[in-house]
Coordinates of C-alpha atoms and ligand atoms in Angstrom, one line a residue:
M1 CA 54.1 165.9 10.1
I2 CA 56.7 165.7 12.9
S3 CA 57.6 169.4 12.6
K4 CA 54.0 170.4 12.8
Y5 CA 53.6 168.4 15.9
L6 CA 56.7 170.0 17.4
I7 CA 55.5 173.5 16.7
L8 CA 52.2 172.7 18.5
L9 CA 54.1 171.4 21.5
C10 CA 56.6 174.2 21.7
A11 CA 54.5 177.3 21.0
P12 CA 52.8 177.6 24.4
V13 CA 56.1 177.0 26.2
M14 CA 57.8 179.8 24.2
L15 CA 55.0 182.2 24.9
A16 CA 55.1 181.4 28.7
A17 CA 58.8 182.0 28.7
D18 CA 58.2 185.5 27.5
L19 CA 56.2 186.4 30.6
P20 CA 58.1 187.8 33.6
K21 CA 58.3 185.5 36.6
V22 CA 57.3 188.0 39.2
D23 CA 55.1 187.7 42.3
L24 CA 54.1 191.2 43.6
H25 CA 51.6 190.1 46.2
I26 CA 53.5 188.4 49.1
H27 CA 52.9 188.9 52.8
L28 CA 55.6 187.8 55.2
H29 CA 53.1 187.1 58.0
G30 CA 50.5 184.4 58.3
E31 CA 46.8 185.2 57.5
D32 CA 45.9 185.0 61.2
H33 CA 48.9 187.2 62.1
N34 CA 49.8 184.4 64.7
T35 CA 52.0 182.3 62.4
P36 CA 55.6 183.4 62.8
E37 CA 56.6 185.8 60.1
M38 CA 59.1 184.8 57.4
K39 CA 62.3 186.8 57.5
P40 CA 63.0 188.9 54.4
A41 CA 66.3 187.0 54.0
D42 CA 64.5 183.7 53.9
A43 CA 62.0 185.1 51.3
A44 CA 64.9 186.2 49.2
A45 CA 66.4 182.8 49.3
L46 CA 63.1 181.2 48.3
S47 CA 62.8 183.7 45.5
R48 CA 66.2 182.8 44.2
K49 CA 65.4 179.1 44.5
M50 CA 62.1 179.4 42.6
G51 CA 63.4 181.8 39.9
V52 CA 60.5 184.1 40.7
R53 CA 61.2 187.7 41.7
F54 CA 59.3 188.7 44.9
G55 CA 57.6 192.0 45.9
I56 CA 56.8 192.1 49.6
L57 CA 53.6 193.8 50.6
A58 CA 53.3 195.4 54.0
E59 CA 49.8 196.3 55.0
G60 CA 48.2 199.4 56.5
G61 CA 47.9 203.1 56.0
C62 CA 46.6 205.0 59.1
R63 CA 45.7 201.7 60.8
G64 CA 47.2 198.2 60.8
D65 CA 50.8 197.0 60.8
I66 CA 51.9 200.1 59.0
H67 CA 50.2 203.1 60.6
D68 CA 52.8 205.9 60.8
N69 CA 56.2 206.9 59.5
Q70 CA 58.0 204.9 62.1
T71 CA 56.3 201.6 61.2
L72 CA 56.8 202.2 57.5
G73 CA 60.4 203.2 58.0
E74 CA 61.0 200.0 59.9
F75 CA 59.5 197.9 57.1
L76 CA 61.6 199.7 54.5
D77 CA 64.8 199.1 56.6
E78 CA 64.0 195.5 57.1
V79 CA 63.7 194.7 53.4
R80 CA 66.2 197.3 52.1
D81 CA 69.3 195.1 51.7
Q82 CA 67.5 192.1 50.2
P83 CA 66.9 191.5 46.5
L84 CA 63.1 192.1 47.0
W85 CA 60.7 194.8 45.9
R86 CA 59.0 196.8 48.7
G87 CA 55.3 197.3 48.4
L88 CA 52.5 198.5 50.6
Q89 CA 48.9 197.3 50.4
V90 CA 46.9 200.3 51.7
Y91 CA 43.5 200.3 53.4
G92 CA 41.2 203.3 53.6
F93 CA 41.6 206.5 51.7
D94 CA 43.5 208.6 54.3
W95 CA 46.9 206.8 54.1
A96 CA 48.7 209.6 52.5
N97 CA 48.0 211.7 55.6
C98 CA 49.8 209.2 57.9
L99 CA 52.8 208.3 55.8
S100 CA 55.3 210.9 54.6
S101 CA 55.8 211.4 50.9
D102 CA 59.6 210.8 51.3
L103 CA 58.9 207.3 52.8
R104 CA 56.2 206.5 50.3
G105 CA 58.7 207.4 47.6
Q106 CA 61.0 204.7 48.9
L107 CA 58.3 202.1 48.1
D108 CA 58.5 200.3 44.7
Y109 CA 54.7 200.3 44.5
I110 CA 51.4 200.7 46.3
A111 CA 48.5 198.3 45.9
A112 CA 44.9 198.5 47.0
D113 CA 41.9 196.4 46.9
A114 CA 38.2 196.9 47.6
L115 CA 37.7 194.0 50.0
V116 CA 37.1 196.1 53.1
F117 CA 33.8 197.3 51.8
P118 CA 31.5 199.9 53.5
D119 CA 28.0 198.5 53.9
K120 CA 24.9 200.7 53.6
N121 CA 25.0 201.5 57.3
G122 CA 28.6 202.6 57.0
K123 CA 30.0 199.6 58.7
S124 CA 33.0 197.9 57.0
I125 CA 32.5 194.4 55.9
W126 CA 35.3 192.0 55.1
L127 CA 34.3 190.5 51.8
W128 CA 36.8 187.6 51.9
L129 CA 35.3 186.0 55.0
P130 CA 32.9 183.0 54.4
N131 CA 29.2 183.5 54.8
I132 CA 29.3 187.2 54.2
E133 CA 25.7 188.6 53.6
V134 CA 25.6 191.4 51.0
G135 CA 21.8 191.5 50.4
D136 CA 20.5 192.0 46.9
A137 CA 23.2 191.0 44.4
Q138 CA 22.6 193.7 41.8
D139 CA 22.4 196.4 44.4
F140 CA 25.6 195.1 46.0
M141 CA 27.4 195.1 42.6
D142 CA 26.4 198.7 41.8
R143 CA 27.8 199.9 45.1
Y144 CA 30.9 197.6 44.8
V145 CA 31.7 198.9 41.3
A146 CA 31.4 202.5 42.5
F147 CA 33.7 201.7 45.5
N148 CA 36.2 200.0 43.3
E149 CA 36.2 203.1 41.1
R150 CA 37.1 205.1 44.1
V151 CA 39.9 202.7 45.0
L152 CA 41.2 203.0 41.5
S153 CA 41.2 206.8 41.6
Q154 CA 44.0 206.8 44.2
P155 CA 47.8 207.2 43.4
I156 CA 48.4 203.5 43.4
Q157 CA 50.2 201.1 41.0
I158 CA 48.3 197.8 41.5
W159 CA 44.6 197.0 41.8
A160 CA 44.7 193.9 44.0
N161 CA 42.1 191.1 44.1
P162 CA 40.2 192.7 41.2
T163 CA 36.6 191.6 40.6
Y164 CA 36.6 189.3 43.6
V165 CA 33.0 188.6 44.7
P166 CA 32.0 187.2 48.1
E167 CA 31.7 183.4 48.4
K168 CA 27.9 183.5 48.2
L169 CA 28.0 185.3 44.8
K170 CA 30.8 183.2 43.3
A171 CA 28.5 181.0 41.2
Q172 CA 27.0 184.2 39.6
Y173 CA 30.4 185.8 38.9
D174 CA 30.1 185.9 35.1
A175 CA 26.5 187.2 35.2
L176 CA 27.2 189.9 37.8
W177 CA 30.3 191.2 35.9
T178 CA 28.3 192.6 33.0
P179 CA 30.3 194.2 30.1
A180 CA 29.2 197.7 31.4
R181 CA 30.5 197.0 34.9
M182 CA 33.8 195.5 33.6
D183 CA 34.3 198.5 31.2
R184 CA 33.7 201.0 34.0
L185 CA 36.6 199.6 36.1
I186 CA 38.8 198.8 33.1
Q187 CA 38.6 202.4 32.0
A188 CA 39.3 203.6 35.5
A189 CA 42.4 201.4 35.7
V190 CA 43.7 202.5 32.3
R191 CA 42.9 206.2 32.9
N192 CA 44.9 206.1 36.2
H193 CA 47.7 203.8 35.0
V194 CA 46.9 201.2 37.6
A195 CA 47.9 197.6 36.8
I196 CA 45.2 194.9 37.2
E197 CA 46.5 192.1 39.3
I198 CA 46.0 188.5 38.1
N199 CA 45.5 186.9 41.5
A200 CA 46.4 183.2 41.8
H201 CA 44.7 182.7 45.2
F202 CA 41.2 183.8 44.2
Q203 CA 41.8 183.1 40.5
V204 CA 40.5 186.5 39.5
P205 CA 39.8 188.3 37.2
S206 CA 38.1 186.1 34.6
A207 CA 39.6 185.4 31.2
A208 CA 36.8 187.5 29.7
F209 CA 37.8 190.4 31.9
I210 CA 41.5 190.1 31.1
R211 CA 40.8 190.0 27.3
R212 CA 38.6 193.0 27.5
A213 CA 41.1 194.9 29.6
K214 CA 44.0 194.0 27.3
A215 CA 42.0 195.3 24.3
A216 CA 41.5 198.6 26.2
G217 CA 45.2 198.9 26.8
A218 CA 45.4 197.9 30.5
K219 CA 48.5 196.6 32.2
F220 CA 48.5 193.6 34.5
S221 CA 50.5 192.3 37.5
F222 CA 51.0 188.8 38.9
G223 CA 50.3 188.0 42.5
S224 CA 50.0 184.8 44.6
N225 CA 48.3 186.7 47.4
S226 CA 50.2 184.5 49.8
H227 CA 50.7 184.7 53.5
V228 CA 54.0 182.7 54.1
K229 CA 52.6 179.7 52.4
G230 CA 52.4 179.7 48.6
M231 CA 54.9 182.4 47.9
G232 CA 55.9 182.7 44.3
E233 CA 53.3 180.2 43.1
I234 CA 52.2 182.1 40.0
D235 CA 51.5 179.2 37.7
Y236 CA 47.8 180.2 37.5
C237 CA 48.8 183.8 36.5
L238 CA 51.2 182.6 33.8
R239 CA 48.6 180.1 32.4
I240 CA 45.7 182.5 32.1
A241 CA 47.9 185.3 30.9
Q242 CA 49.2 183.0 28.2
Q243 CA 45.6 181.9 27.4
C244 CA 44.6 185.5 27.0
G245 CA 47.5 186.3 24.7
L246 CA 49.4 188.6 27.2
T247 CA 53.1 189.2 26.6
A248 CA 55.8 190.7 28.7
A249 CA 54.9 194.2 27.5
D250 CA 51.4 193.8 29.2
I251 CA 52.9 193.0 32.6
Y252 CA 53.8 195.6 35.2
V253 CA 57.2 195.1 36.8
P254 CA 58.6 197.8 39.2
A255 CA 61.3 200.0 37.7
R256 CA 64.0 199.5 40.3
R257 CA 66.2 196.4 40.2
P258 CA 65.5 194.8 43.5
G259 CA 68.4 194.8 46.0
R260 CA 69.9 198.1 44.7
Ligands
ZN1 ZN1 47.1 191.0 50.3

């Protein structure tokens, strides 16, 4: 009786221990870009303290913090000597034109999401802002899935904030993400070898999506999606990964040992 009880208690802990403690979605600046940035050395110290390996994501492409070779080079130099991975969250589809392949090659990974979304009139809408109006939900989803497919067709390693829906559609998440819509993007991710991020901040994608993606042979990554606050807080990622039966082999970890 006692041994049975012990097995029940220990099994989940052992499974969780198998999963890599990695947070690949960390921004060193505040969300509003006004909060002082955290220095890479301080992020490295926090990473050591937490026992979670960090990947730092700069943001941009042809616009934003990173918008040319000089700004990308400065970011790479800033993080180079620290035991941190160097990533870039890209926006738009033209980033390869603004950043040299040599500098891009010095990044450990590139991530992209679909949250800067072109509305019907061609204007970009920022889906993460509260009170965003997207019109008819089904029509939005069809256009959103097609846009995500385009994002996933790029030479990137991580699909960030996957399956996120604007606040007003949140209550309908499970109904809107039909099996057909899920499968279209899961197939795109698998086909293009893009890891599907399990995002602690938005708590996406759903367990149903993760199970379906695992069955299709997808890989996953862990991300807190933190801006200074909440770095390395990946408990949600570990918990849902464990619930869905993911193991270390399912989780994307950059090849380079950080700091080398
Ligand atoms: Zn981000």
